[in-house]
mmCIF file of C-alpha atoms and ligand atoms in Angstrom:
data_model
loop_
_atom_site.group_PDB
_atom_site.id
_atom_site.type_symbol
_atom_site.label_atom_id
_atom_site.label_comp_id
_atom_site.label_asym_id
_atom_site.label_seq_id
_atom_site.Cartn_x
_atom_site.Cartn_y
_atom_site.Cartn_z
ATOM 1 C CA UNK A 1 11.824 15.711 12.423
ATOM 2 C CA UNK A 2 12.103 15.674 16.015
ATOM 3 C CA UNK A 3 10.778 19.161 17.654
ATOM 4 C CA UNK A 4 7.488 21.186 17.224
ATOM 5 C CA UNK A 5 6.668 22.045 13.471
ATOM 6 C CA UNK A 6 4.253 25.268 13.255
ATOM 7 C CA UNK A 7 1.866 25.148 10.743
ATOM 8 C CA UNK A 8 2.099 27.300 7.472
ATOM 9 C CA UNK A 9 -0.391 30.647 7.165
ATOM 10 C CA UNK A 10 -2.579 28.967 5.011
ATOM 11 C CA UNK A 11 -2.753 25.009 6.375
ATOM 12 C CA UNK A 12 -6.409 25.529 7.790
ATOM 13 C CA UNK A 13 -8.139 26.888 4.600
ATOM 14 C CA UNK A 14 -5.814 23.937 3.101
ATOM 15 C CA UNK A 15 -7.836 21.767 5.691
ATOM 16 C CA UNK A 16 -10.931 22.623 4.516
ATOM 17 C CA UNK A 17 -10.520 22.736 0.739
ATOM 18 C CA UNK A 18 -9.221 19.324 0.690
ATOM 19 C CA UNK A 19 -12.038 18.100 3.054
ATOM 20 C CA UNK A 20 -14.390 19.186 0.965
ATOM 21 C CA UNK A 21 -13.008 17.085 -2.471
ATOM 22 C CA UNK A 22 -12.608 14.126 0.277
ATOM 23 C CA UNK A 23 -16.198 14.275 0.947
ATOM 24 C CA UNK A 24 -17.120 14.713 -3.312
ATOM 25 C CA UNK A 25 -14.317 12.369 -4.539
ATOM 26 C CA UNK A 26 -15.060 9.722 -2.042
ATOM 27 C CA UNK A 27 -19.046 9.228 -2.949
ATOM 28 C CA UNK A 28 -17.175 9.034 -6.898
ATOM 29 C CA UNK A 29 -14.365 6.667 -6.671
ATOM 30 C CA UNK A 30 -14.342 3.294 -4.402
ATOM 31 C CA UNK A 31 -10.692 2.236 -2.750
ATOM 32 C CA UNK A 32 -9.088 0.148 -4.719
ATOM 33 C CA UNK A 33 -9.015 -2.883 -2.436
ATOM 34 C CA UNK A 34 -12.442 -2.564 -2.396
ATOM 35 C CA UNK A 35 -12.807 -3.142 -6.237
ATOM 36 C CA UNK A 36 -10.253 -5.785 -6.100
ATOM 37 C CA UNK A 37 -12.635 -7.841 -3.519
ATOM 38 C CA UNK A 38 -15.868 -7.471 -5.933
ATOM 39 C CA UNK A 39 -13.697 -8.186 -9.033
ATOM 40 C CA UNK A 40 -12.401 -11.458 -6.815
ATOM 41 C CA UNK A 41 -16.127 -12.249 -5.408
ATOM 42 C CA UNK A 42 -17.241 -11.621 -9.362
ATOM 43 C CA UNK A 43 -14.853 -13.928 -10.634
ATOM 44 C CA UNK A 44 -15.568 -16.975 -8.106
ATOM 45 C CA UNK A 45 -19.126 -16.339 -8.054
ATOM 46 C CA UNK A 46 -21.397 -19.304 -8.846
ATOM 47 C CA UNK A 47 -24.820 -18.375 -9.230
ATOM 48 C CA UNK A 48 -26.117 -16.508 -12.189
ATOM 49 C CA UNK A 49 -28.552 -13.137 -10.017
ATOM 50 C CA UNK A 50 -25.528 -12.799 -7.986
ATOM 51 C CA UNK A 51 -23.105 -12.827 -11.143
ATOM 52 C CA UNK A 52 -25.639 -9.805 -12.420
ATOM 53 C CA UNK A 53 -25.500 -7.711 -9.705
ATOM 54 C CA UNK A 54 -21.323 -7.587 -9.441
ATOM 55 C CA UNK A 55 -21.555 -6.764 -12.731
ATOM 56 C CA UNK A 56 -24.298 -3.868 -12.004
ATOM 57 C CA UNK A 57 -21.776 -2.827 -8.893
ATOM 58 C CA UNK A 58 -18.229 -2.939 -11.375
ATOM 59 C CA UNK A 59 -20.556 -0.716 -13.838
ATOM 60 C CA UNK A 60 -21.677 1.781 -11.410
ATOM 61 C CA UNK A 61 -17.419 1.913 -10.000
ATOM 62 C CA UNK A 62 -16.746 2.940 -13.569
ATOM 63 C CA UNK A 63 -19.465 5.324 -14.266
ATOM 64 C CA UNK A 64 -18.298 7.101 -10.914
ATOM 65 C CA UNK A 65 -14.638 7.158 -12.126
ATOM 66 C CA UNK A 66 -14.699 7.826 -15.636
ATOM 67 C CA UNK A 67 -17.975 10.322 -15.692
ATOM 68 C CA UNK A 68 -17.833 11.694 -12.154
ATOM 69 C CA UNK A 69 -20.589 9.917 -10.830
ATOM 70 C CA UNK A 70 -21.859 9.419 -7.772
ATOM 71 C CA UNK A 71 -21.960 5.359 -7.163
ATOM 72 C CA UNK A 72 -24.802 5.480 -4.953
ATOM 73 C CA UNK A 73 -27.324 8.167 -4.329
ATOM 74 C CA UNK A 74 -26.576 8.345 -0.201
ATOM 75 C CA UNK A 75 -24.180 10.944 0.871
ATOM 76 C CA UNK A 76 -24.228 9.452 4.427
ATOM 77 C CA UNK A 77 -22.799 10.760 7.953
ATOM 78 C CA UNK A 78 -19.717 12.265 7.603
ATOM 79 C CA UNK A 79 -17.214 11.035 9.661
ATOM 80 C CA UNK A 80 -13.398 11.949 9.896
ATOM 81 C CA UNK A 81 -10.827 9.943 11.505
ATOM 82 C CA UNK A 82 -7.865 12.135 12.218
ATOM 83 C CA UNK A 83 -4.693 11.217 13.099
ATOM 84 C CA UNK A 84 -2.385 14.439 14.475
ATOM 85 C CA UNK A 85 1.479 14.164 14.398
ATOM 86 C CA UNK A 86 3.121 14.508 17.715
ATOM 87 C CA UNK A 87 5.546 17.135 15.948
ATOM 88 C CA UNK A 88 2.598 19.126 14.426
ATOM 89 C CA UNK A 89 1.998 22.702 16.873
ATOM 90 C CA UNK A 90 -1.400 23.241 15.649
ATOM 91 C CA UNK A 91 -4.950 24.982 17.349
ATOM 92 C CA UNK A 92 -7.343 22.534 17.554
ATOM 93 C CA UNK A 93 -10.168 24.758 17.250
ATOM 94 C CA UNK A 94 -9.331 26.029 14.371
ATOM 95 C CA UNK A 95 -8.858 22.451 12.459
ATOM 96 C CA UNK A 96 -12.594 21.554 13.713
ATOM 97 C CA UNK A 97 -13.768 24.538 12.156
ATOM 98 C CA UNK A 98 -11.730 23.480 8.864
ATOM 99 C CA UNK A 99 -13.516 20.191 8.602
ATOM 100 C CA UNK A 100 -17.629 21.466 9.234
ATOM 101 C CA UNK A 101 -16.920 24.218 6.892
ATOM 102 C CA UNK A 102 -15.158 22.023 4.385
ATOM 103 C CA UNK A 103 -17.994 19.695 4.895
ATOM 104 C CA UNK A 104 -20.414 22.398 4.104
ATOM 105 C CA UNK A 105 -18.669 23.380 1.188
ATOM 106 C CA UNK A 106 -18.602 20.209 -0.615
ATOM 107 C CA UNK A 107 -22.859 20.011 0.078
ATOM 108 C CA UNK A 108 -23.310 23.636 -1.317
ATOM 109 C CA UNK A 109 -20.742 23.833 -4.357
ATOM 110 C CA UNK A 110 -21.156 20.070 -5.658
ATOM 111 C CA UNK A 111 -23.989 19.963 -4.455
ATOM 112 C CA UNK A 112 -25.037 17.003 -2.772
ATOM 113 C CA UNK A 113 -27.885 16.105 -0.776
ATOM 114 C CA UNK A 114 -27.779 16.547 2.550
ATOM 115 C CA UNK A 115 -28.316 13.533 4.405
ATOM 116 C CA UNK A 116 -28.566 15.204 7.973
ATOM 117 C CA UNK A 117 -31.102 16.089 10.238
ATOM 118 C CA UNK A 118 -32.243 17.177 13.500
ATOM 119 C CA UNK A 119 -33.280 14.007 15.828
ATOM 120 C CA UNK A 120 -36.796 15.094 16.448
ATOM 121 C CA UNK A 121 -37.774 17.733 14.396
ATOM 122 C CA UNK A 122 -35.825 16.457 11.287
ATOM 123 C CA UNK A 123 -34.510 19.796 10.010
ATOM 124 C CA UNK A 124 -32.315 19.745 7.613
ATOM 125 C CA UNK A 125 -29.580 22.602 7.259
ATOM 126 C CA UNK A 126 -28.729 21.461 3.801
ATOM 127 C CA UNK A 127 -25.175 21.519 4.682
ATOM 128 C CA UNK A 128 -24.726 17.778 5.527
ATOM 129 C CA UNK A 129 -23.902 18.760 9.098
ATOM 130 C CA UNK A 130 -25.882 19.654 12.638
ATOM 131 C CA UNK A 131 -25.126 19.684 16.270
ATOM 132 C CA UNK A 132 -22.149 17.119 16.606
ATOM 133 C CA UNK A 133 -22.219 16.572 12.956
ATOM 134 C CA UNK A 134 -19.993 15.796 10.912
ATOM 135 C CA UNK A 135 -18.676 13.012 13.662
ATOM 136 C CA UNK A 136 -14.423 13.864 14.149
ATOM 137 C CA UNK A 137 -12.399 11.260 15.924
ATOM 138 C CA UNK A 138 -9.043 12.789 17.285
ATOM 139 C CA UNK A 139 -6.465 10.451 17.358
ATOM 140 C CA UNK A 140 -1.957 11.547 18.179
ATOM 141 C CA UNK A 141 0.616 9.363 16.686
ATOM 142 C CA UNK A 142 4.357 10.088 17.670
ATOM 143 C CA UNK A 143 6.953 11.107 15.482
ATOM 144 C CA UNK A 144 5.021 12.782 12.589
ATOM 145 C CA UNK A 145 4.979 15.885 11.614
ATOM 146 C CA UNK A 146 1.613 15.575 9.222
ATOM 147 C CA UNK A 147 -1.913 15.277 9.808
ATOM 148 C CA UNK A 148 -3.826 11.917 8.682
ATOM 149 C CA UNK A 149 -7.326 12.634 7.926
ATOM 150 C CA UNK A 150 -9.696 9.632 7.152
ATOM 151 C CA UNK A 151 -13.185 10.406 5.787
ATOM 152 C CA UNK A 152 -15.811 8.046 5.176
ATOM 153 C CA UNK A 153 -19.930 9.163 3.779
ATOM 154 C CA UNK A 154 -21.621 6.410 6.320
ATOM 155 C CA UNK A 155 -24.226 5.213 4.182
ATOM 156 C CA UNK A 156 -27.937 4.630 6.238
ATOM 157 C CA UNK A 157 -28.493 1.128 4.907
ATOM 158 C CA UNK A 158 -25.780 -0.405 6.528
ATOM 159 C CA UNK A 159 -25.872 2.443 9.478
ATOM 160 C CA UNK A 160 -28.748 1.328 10.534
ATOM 161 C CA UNK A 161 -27.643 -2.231 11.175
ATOM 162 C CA UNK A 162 -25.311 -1.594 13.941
ATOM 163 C CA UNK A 163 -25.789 -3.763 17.278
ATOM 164 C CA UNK A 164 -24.158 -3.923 20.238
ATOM 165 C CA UNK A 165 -24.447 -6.017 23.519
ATOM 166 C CA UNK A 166 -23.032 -5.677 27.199
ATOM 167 C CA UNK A 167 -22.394 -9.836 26.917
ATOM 168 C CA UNK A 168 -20.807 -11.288 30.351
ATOM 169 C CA UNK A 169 -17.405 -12.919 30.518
ATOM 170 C CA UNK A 170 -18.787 -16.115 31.047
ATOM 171 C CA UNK A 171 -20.693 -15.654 27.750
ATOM 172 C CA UNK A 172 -16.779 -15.732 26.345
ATOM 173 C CA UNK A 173 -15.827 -15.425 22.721
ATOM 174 C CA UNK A 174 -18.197 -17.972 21.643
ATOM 175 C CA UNK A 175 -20.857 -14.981 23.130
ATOM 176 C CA UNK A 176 -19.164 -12.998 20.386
ATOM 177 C CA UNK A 177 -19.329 -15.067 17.579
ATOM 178 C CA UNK A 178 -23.025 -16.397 18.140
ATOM 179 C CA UNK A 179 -23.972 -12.504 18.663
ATOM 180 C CA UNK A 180 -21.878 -11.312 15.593
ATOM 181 C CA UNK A 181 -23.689 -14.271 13.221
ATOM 182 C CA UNK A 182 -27.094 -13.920 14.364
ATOM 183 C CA UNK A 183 -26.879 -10.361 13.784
ATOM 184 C CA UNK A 184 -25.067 -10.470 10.239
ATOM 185 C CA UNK A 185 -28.089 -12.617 9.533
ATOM 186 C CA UNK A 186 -30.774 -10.920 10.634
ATOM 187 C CA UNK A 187 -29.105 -7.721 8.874
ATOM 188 C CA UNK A 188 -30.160 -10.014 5.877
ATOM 189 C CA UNK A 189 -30.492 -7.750 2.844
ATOM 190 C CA UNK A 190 -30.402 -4.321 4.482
ATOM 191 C CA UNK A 191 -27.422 -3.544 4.486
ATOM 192 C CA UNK A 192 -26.511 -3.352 1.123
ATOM 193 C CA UNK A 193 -24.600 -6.833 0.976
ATOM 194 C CA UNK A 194 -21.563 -8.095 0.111
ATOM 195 C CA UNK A 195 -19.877 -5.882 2.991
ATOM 196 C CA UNK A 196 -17.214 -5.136 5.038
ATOM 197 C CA UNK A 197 -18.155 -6.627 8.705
ATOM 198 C CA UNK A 198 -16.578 -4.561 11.452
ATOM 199 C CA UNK A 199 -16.457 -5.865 14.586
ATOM 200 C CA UNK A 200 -15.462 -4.353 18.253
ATOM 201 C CA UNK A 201 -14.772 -6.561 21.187
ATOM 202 C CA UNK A 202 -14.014 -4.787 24.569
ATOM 203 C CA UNK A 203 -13.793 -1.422 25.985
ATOM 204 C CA UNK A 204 -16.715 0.353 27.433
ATOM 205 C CA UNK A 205 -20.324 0.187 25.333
ATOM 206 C CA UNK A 206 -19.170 3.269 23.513
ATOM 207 C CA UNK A 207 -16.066 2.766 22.986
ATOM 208 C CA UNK A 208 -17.011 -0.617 21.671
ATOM 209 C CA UNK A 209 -18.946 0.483 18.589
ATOM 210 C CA UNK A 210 -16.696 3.059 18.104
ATOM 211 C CA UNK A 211 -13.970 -0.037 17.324
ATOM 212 C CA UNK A 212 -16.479 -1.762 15.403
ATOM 213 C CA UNK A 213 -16.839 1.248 13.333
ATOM 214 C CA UNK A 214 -12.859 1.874 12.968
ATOM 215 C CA UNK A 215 -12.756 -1.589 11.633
ATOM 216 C CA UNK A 216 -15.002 -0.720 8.366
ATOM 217 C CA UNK A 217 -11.875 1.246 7.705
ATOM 218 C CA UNK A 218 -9.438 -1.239 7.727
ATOM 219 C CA UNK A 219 -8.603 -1.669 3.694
ATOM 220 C CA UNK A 220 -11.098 -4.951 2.763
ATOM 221 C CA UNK A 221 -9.641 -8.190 3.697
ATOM 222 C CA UNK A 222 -6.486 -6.990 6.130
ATOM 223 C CA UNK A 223 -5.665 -8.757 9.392
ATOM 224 C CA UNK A 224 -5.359 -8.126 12.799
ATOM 225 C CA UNK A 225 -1.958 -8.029 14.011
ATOM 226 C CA UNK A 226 -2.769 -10.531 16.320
ATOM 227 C CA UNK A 227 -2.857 -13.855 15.426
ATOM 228 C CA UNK A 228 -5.166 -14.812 17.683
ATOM 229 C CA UNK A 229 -7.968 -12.028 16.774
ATOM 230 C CA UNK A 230 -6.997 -12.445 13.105
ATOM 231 C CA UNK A 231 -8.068 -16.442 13.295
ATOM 232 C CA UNK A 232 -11.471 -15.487 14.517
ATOM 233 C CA UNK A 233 -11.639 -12.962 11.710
ATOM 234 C CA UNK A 234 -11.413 -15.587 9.009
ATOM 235 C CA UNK A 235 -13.208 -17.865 11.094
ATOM 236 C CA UNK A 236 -16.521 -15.384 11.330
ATOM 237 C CA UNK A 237 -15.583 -14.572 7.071
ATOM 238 C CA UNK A 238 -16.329 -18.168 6.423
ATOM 239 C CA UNK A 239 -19.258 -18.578 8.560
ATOM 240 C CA UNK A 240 -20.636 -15.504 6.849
ATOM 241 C CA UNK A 241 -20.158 -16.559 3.625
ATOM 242 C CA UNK A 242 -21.597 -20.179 3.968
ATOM 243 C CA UNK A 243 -24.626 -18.114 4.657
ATOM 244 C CA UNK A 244 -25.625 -17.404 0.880
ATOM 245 C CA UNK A 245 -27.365 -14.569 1.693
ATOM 246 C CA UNK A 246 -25.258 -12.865 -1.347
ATOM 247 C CA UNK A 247 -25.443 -9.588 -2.871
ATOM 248 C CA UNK A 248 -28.192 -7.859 -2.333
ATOM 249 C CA UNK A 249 -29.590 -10.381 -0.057
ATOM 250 C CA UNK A 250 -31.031 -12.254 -3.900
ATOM 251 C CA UNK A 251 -28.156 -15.802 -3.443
ATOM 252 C CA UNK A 252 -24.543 -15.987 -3.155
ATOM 253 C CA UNK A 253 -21.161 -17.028 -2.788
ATOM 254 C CA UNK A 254 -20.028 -14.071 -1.601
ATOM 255 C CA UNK A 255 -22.048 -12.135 1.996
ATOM 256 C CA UNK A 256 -19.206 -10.757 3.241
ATOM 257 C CA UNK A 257 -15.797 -8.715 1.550
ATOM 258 C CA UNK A 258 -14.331 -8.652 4.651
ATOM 259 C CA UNK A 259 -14.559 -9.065 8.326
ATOM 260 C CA UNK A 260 -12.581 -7.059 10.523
ATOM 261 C CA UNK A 261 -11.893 -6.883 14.585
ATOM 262 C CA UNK A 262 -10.509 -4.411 16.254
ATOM 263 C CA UNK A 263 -10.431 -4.453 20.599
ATOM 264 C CA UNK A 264 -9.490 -2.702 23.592
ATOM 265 C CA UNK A 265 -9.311 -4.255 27.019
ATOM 266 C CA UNK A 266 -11.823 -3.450 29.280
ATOM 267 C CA UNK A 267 -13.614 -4.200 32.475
ATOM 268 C CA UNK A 268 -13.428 -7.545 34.947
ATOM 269 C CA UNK A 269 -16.871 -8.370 34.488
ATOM 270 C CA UNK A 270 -17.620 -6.842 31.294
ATOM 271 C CA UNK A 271 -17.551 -8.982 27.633
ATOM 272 C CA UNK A 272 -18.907 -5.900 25.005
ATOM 273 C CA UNK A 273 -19.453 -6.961 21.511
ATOM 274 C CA UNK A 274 -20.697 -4.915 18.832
ATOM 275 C CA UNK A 275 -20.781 -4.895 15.175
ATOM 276 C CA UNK A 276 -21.248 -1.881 12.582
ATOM 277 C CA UNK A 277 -21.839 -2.826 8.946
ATOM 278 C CA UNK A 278 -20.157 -1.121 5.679
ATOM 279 C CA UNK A 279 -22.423 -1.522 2.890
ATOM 280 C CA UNK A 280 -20.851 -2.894 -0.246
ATOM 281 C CA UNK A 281 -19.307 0.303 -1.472
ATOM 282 C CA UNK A 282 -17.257 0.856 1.199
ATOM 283 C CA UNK A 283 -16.319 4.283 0.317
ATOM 284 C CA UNK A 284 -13.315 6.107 2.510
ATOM 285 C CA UNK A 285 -10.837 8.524 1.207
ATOM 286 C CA UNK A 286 -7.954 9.743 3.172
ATOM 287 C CA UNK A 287 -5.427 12.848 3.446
ATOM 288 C CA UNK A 288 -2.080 13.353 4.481
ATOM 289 C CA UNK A 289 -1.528 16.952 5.232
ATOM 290 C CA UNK A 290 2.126 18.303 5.687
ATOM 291 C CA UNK A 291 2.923 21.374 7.917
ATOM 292 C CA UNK A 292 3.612 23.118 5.058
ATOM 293 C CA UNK A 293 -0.196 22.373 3.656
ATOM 294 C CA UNK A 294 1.120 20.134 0.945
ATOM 295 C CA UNK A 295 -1.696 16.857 0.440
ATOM 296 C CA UNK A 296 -0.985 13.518 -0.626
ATOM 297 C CA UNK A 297 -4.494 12.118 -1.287
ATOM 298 C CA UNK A 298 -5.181 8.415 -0.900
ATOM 299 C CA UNK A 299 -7.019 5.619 0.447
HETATM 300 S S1 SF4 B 1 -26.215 1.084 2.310
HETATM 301 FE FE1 SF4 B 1 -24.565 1.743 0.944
HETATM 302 S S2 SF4 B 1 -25.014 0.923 -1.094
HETATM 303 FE FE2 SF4 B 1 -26.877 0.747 0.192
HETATM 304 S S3 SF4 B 1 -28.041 2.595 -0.307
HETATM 305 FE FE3 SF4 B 1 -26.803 3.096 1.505
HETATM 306 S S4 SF4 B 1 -24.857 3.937 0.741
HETATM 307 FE FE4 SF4 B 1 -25.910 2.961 -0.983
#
């Protein structure tokens, strides 16, 4: 530890293989956390169509596990969250190229549908990505000499309900909460319910649902380190919840696995809010990727 670490000969076809089985494995086996949370929501749950439908979800988790099946049928937008080792001397070129090509390798040799296409003419490479696609965040943490490297298949359902607002300070964080809950509610059914609420509060408008987003990736039910954030987390988890819209939107204890915040300061007269849904599955699968190309897969 301590000075540069150059990467071994082979660490960017190592990249790419092991992107491609995070993109197959991921759509096959759910975190564990997030099993725990539909095991605990199955096991509290009162009423008898919402009882059904855990059971349908803890049936489909072991079909994916034990016969390699995919737990739902939407490969969704790849996205990577990479974290890069202060220690790691790397070429950042080169490790974008890894990931697309990775990510086109697990859509040709699985296969899997591709869910990507072009904006307006909707062309469809068949490769699951496109221009900007997949999405790569790029993220340096000190004293590391690994890459982290976060993948998650975005699934549309729950994509597509993803608000934000430009609220004013004087809106406050009761702005937040009324705009998080009307939203969750209006979401309804859509997107794929019980799920994992993420939440961003602050920054700029992009960098705002780019939070909201990170906080889907949180592992279901953490807290915010701060105490003050992590209060309005449970607070919003309850409010959800009393809801009943349930799995599936059919009646239920249980709307919501999770609900997560993550913020970022931002301007004097700005108050951004925005929320970005994970649909029940909540699928992520992670990567740590030494210098010397040796992987530690995970959650
Ligand atoms: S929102 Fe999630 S569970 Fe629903 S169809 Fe899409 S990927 Fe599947």
């Amino acid at each position: 530890m301590g000075g540069l670490m150059e990467v071994a000969q082979n660490f960017y076809e190592v990249v790419e293989t092991t992107c491609r089985d995070l993109y197959i494995q991921s759509l096959k086996e759910i975190p564990p956390d997030v099993v725990d949370a539909i095991k605990r929501a199955a096991a509290r749950e009162t009423k008898e169509v919402a009882k059904r439908i855990f059971s349908h979800y803890l049936r489909s988790i072991e079909l994916g596990q034990k016969d390699n099946m995919m737990v739902c049928q939407d490969t969704g937008i790849p996205i990577y969250w990479v974290e890069i080792g202060g220690n790691v001397r790397f070429d950042g070129a080169k490790l974008t190229t890894a990931i697309i090509k990775g990510t086109e390798r697990a859509t040709r040799e699985h296969p899997l549908r591709s869910s990507i296409v072009a904006p307006i003419s909707r062309e469809n490479r068949q490769t699951s990505t496109g221009e900007r696609i997949p999405i790569i965040h790029y993220d340096f943490v000190p004293d590391s000499d690994e890459i982290d490297i976060l993948f998650m298949p975005k699934g549309s359902g729950s994509e597509n309900m993803s608000f934000m607002r430009m609220l004013v300070p004087a809106d406050g964080i009761n702005g937040v909460k009324k705009f998080v809950l009307e939203n969750v509610v209006g979401a309804g059914a859509k997107p794929c319910p019980p799920m994992v609420v993420g939440i961003g509060i602050g920054g700029s408008s992009d960098l705002c649902m780019t939070l909201a987003k990170k906080a889907t990736t949180r592992p279901v039910g953490s807290k915010n380190p701060d105490p003050k954030i992590a209060a309005i987390e449970q607070e919003l988890f309850e409010a959800i919840n009393s809801t009943g819209i349930g799995p599936q939107g059919l009646g239920g204890d249980t709307t919501a696995l999770g609900v997560h915040i993550e913020s970022a300061w931002t301007h004097i007269t700005c108050n951004p809010v925005a929320v970005n849904i994970q649909c029940w599955r909540a699928e992520r699968r992670r990567a740590k990727i030494s210098t010397s190309g040796q992987v530690t897969i995970g959650f």
